[in-house]
Structures are given as C-alpha cells and as structure tokens.
PDB file of C-alpha atoms in Angstrom:
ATOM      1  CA  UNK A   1      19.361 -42.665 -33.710  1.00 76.00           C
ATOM      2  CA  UNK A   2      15.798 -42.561 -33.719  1.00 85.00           C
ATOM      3  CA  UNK A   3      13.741 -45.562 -34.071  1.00 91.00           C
ATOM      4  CA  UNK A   4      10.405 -45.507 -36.586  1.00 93.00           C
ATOM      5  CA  UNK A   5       8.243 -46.281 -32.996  1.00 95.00           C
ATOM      6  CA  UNK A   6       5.397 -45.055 -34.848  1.00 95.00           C
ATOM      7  CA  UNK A   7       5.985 -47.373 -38.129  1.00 94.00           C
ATOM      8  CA  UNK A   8       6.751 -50.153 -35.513  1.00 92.00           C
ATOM      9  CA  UNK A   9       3.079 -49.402 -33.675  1.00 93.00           C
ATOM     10  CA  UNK A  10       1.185 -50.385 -36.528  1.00 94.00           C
ATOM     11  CA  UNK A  11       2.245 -53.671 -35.133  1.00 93.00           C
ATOM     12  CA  UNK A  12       2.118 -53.969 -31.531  1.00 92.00           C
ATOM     13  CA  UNK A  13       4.172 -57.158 -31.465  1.00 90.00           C
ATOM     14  CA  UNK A  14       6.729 -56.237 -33.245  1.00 91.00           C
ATOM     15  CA  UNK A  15       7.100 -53.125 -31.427  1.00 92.00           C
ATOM     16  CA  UNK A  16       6.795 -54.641 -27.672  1.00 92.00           C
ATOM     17  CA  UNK A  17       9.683 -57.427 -29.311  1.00 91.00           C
ATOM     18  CA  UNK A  18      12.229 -54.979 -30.053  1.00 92.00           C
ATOM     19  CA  UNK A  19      11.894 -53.266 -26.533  1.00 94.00           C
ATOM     20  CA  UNK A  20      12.392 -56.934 -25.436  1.00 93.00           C
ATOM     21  CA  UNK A  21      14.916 -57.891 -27.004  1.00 93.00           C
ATOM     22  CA  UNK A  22      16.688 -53.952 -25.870  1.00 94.00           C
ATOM     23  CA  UNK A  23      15.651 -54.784 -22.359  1.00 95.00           C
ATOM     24  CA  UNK A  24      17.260 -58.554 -22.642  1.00 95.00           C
ATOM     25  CA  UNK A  25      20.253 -56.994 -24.390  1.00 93.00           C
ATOM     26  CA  UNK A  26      20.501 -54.615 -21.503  1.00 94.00           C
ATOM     27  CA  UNK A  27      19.967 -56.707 -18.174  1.00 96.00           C
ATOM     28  CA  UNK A  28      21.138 -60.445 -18.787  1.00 94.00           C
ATOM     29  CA  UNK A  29      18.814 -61.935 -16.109  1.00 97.00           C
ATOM     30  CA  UNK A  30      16.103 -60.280 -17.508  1.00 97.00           C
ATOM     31  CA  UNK A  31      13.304 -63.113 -18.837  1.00 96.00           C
ATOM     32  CA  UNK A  32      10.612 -62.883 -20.984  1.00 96.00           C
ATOM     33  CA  UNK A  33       7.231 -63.538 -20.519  1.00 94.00           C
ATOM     34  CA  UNK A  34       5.409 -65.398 -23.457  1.00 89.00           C
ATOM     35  CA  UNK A  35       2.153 -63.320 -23.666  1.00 82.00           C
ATOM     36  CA  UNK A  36      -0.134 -65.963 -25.048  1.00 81.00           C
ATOM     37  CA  UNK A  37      -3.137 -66.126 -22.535  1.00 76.00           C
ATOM     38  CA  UNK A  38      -1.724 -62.851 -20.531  1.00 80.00           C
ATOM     39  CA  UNK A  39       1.357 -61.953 -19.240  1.00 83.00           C
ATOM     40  CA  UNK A  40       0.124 -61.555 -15.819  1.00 85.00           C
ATOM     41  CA  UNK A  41       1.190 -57.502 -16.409  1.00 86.00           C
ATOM     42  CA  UNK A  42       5.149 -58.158 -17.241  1.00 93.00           C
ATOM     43  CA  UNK A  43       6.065 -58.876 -20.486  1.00 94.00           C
ATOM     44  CA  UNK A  44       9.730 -59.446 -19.195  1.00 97.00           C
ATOM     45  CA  UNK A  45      11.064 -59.988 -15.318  1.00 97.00           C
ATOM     46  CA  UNK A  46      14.276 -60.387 -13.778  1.00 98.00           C
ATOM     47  CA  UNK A  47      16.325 -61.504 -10.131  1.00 97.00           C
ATOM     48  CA  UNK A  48      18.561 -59.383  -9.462  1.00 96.00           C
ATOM     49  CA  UNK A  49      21.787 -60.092  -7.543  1.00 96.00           C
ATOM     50  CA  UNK A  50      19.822 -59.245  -4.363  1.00 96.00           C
ATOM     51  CA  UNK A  51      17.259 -61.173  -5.043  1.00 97.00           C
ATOM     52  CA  UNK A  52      14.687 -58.064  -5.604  1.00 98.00           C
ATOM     53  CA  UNK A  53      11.694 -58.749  -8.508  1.00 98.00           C
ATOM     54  CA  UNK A  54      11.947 -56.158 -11.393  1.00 98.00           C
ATOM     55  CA  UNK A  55       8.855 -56.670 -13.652  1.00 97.00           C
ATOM     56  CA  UNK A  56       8.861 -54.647 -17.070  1.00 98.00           C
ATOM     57  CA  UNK A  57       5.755 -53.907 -19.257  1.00 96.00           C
ATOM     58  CA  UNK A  58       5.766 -52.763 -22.402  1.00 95.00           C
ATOM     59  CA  UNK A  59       3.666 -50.310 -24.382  1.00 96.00           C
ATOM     60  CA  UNK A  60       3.832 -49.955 -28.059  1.00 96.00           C
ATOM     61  CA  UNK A  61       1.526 -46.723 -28.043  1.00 97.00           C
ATOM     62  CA  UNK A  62       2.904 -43.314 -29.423  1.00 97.00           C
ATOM     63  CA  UNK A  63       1.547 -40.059 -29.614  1.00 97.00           C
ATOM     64  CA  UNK A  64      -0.078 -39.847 -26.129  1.00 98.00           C
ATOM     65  CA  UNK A  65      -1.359 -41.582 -22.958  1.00 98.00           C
ATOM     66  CA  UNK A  66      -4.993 -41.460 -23.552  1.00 98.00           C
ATOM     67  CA  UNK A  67      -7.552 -41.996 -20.757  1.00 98.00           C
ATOM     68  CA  UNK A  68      -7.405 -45.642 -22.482  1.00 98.00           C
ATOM     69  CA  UNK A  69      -3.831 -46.476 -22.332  1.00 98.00           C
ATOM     70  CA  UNK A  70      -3.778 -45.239 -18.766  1.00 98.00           C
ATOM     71  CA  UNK A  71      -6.322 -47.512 -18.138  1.00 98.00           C
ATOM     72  CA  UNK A  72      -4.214 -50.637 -19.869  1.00 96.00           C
ATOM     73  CA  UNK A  73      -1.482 -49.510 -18.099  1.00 97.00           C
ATOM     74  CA  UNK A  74      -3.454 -49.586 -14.479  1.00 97.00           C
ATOM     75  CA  UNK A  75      -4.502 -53.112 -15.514  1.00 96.00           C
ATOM     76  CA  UNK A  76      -0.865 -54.753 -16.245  1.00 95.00           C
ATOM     77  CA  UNK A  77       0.016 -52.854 -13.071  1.00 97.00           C
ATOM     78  CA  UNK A  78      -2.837 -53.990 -10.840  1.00 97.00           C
ATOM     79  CA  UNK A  79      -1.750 -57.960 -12.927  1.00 96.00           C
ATOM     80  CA  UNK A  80       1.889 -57.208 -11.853  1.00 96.00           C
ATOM     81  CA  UNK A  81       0.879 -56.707  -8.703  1.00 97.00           C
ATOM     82  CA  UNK A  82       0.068 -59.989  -7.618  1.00 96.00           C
ATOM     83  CA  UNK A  83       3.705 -61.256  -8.572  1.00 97.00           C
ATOM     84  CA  UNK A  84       4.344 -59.029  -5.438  1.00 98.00           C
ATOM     85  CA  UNK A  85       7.685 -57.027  -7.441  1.00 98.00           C
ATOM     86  CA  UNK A  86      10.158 -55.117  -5.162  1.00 98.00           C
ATOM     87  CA  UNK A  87      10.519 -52.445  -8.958  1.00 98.00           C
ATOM     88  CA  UNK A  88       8.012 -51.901 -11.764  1.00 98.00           C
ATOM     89  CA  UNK A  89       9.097 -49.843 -14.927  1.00 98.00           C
ATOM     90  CA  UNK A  90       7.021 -49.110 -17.890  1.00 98.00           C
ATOM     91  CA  UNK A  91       8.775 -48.888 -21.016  1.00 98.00           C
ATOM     92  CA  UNK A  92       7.060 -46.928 -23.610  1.00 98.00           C
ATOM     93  CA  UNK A  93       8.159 -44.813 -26.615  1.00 98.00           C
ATOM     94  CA  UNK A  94       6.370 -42.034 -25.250  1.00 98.00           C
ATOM     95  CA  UNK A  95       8.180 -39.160 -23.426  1.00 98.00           C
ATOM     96  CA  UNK A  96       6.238 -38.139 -20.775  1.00 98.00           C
ATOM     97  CA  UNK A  97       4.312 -34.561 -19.779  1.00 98.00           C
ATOM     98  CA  UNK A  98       4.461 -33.064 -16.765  1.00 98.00           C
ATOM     99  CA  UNK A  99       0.311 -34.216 -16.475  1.00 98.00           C
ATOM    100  CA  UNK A 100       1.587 -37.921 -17.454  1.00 98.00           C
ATOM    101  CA  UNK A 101       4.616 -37.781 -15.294  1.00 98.00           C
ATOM    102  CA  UNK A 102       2.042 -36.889 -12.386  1.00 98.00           C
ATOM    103  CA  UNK A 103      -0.188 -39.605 -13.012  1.00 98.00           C
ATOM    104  CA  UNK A 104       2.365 -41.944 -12.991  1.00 98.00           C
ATOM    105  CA  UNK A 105       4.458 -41.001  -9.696  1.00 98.00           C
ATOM    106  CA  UNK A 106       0.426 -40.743  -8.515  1.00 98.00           C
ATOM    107  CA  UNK A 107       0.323 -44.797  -8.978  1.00 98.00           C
ATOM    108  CA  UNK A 108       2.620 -44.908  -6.323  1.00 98.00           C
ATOM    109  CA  UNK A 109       0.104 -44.065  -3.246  1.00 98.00           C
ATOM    110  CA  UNK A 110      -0.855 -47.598  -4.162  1.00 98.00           C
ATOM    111  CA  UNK A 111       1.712 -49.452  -5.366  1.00 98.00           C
ATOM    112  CA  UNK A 112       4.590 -48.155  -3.503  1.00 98.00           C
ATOM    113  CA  UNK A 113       7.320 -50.740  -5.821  1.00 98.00           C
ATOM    114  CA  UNK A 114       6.347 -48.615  -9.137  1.00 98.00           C
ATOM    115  CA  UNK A 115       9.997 -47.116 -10.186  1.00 98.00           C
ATOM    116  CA  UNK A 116      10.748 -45.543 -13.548  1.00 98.00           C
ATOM    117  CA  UNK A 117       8.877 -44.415 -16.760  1.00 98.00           C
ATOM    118  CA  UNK A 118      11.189 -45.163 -19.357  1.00 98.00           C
ATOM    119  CA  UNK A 119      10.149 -43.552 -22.758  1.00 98.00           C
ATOM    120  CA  UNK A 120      11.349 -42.477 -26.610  1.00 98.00           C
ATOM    121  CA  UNK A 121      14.212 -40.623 -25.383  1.00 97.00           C
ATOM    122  CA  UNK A 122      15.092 -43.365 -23.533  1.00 97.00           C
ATOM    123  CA  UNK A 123      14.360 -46.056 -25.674  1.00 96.00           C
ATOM    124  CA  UNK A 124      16.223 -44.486 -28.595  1.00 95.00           C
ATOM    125  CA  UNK A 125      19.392 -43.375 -26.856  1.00 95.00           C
ATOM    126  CA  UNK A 126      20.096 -47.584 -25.347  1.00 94.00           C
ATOM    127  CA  UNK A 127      19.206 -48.921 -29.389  1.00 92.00           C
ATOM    128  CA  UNK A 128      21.361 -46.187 -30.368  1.00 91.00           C
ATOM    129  CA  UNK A 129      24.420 -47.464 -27.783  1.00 91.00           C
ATOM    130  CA  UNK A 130      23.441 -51.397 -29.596  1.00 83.00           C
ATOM    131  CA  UNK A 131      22.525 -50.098 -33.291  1.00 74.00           C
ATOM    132  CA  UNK A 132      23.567 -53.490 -34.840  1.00 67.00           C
ATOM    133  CA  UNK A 133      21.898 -55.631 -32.774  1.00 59.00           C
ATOM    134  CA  UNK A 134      18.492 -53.531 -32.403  1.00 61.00           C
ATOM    135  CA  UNK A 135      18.573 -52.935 -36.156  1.00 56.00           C
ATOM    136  CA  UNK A 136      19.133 -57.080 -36.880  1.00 57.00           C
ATOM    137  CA  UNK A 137      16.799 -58.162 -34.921  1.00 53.00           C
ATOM    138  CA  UNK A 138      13.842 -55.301 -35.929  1.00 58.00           C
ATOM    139  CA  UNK A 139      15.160 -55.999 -39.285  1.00 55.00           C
ATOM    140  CA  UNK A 140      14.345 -60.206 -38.440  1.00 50.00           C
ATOM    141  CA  UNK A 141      10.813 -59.390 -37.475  1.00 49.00           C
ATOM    142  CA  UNK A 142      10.121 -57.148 -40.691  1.00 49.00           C
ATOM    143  CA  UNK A 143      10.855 -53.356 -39.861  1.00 47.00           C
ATOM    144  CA  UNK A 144      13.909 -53.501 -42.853  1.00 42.00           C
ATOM    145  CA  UNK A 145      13.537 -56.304 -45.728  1.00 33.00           C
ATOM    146  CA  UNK A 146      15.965 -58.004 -46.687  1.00 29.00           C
ATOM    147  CA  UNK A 147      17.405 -58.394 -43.214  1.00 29.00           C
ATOM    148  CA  UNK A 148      16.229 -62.137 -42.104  1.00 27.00           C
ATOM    149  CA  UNK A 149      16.722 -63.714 -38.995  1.00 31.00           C
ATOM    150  CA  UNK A 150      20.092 -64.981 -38.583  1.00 33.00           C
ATOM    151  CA  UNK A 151      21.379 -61.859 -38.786  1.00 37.00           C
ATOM    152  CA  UNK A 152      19.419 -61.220 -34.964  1.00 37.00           C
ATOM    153  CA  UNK A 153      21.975 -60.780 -32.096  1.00 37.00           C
ATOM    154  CA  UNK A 154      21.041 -63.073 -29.412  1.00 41.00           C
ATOM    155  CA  UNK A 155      20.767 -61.761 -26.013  1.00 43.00           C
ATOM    156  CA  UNK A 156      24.737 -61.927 -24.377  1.00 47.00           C
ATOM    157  CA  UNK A 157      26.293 -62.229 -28.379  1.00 41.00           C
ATOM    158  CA  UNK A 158      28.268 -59.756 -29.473  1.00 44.00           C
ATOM    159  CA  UNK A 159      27.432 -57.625 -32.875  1.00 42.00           C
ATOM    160  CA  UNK A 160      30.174 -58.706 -35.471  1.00 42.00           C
ATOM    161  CA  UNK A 161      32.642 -56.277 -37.020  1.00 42.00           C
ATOM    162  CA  UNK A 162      31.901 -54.321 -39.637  1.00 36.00           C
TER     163      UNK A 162
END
C-alpha cells in the first residue's frame, strides 16, 4: 500500500495525525502530545516496560530534507532534549539518502539518545499491516469523503470484519 503522503502534506495536521494515530496503533503506551503552544519537540512519547523515555516527532514534509527542514528537525530535537529521552525517532515519509542518513547518525555526537529515522518505506509498509484502521481514521480527518468519524479505529480496537 502506498499512502498519498504528498496529498496528505498539503495539510500538515492531517498528515502528522495519521502517523499518530499509526504510532498509537503500534506501541499502546505511546501518548500524544497536544501541539497547541509547542510540543516541546515530541508530538507523541511513551514508558516503556523499563521505564526508558521514547519521544517521537513527526514530519509531514516529502520530497526532500532541505537545509530548512533539517533545521526544524534540529529544533524539535534540541526541544526534546530537555525532556532528557533515553530514544528519539523521527518519523517522516521521506526515505532517506545516504547524505541525509549521514546527517542524521551525525546528530548523534550530540545527542547520543537519537535512535531511528523512520521514513515512507516505513511508514507505508506498518499502514499497510493496519489498512482498515489507517484508512478510517485518514478517511475521518478528510483524505477519503464519505468516510466520517465513527468509522476511526481507536487506538487498542480491533478493525471489524469485512
């Protein structure tokens, strides 16, 4: 399956709420952050079972990392930071380049608790493995008409049978 990122860009919100909603689907603890005012550089965070802090960000760019959007993403980091996480992933739909994937590990020198870059292939392959529920809830938010929003899964329910 591969999801319209680009479509979904043209509104950042509705783009950084489906990755949400995949990353709440994914990892039950996972909480997330209301952004009104700043997020403090995690737009979701969880406890794990031993008690480490795993702060997510979320992009909605596509195409590439521009000197910009590096930028952004050094700011949520450097924001992130002061939550003091054990793991920080950036989830993008954005595959990486060999340049981008350097940059990135290159964040580590200073912020040692920076883990994984996850982007489109990524992204697409875990709403692929939960089609119904990523598609109900894009669908709520207005990617697909005529889909409204009781027919969103809720993080933990089950997708009904077809």
């Amino acid at each position: 399956m591969r999801v319209p990122w680009e479509k979904l860009a043209e509104n950042p919100s509705l783009s950084e709420s489906l990755v949400t909603l995949l990353v709440m689907r994914l990892r039950e603890r996972a909480q997330p952050v209301d952004g009104t005012g700043g997020d403090g550089g995690r737009d979701l965070f969880e406890y794990t079972d031993d008690g480490e802090l795993v702060v997510y960000e979320a992009k909605s760019f596509t195409g590439r990392m521009t000197a910009v959007r590096l930028r952004q993403v050094e700011r949520s980091l450097v924001s992130a930071a002061r939550h003091q996480p054990d793991h920080w992933d950036l989830l993008v739909p954005i595959d990486a380049t060999p340049a981008e994937q350097q940059w990135f590990d290159g964040l580590r020198a200073e912020f040692p608790f920076v883990r994984w870059w996850r982007g489109r292939s990524w992204l697409d392959e875990k709403v692929a493995a939960h089609p119904a529920g990523a598609l109900r809830a894009a669908g709520s938010r207005g990617l697909r008409p005529g889909v409204h929003r009781r027919g969103a899964l809720r993080p933990g329910q089950a997708p009904r049978a077809a």
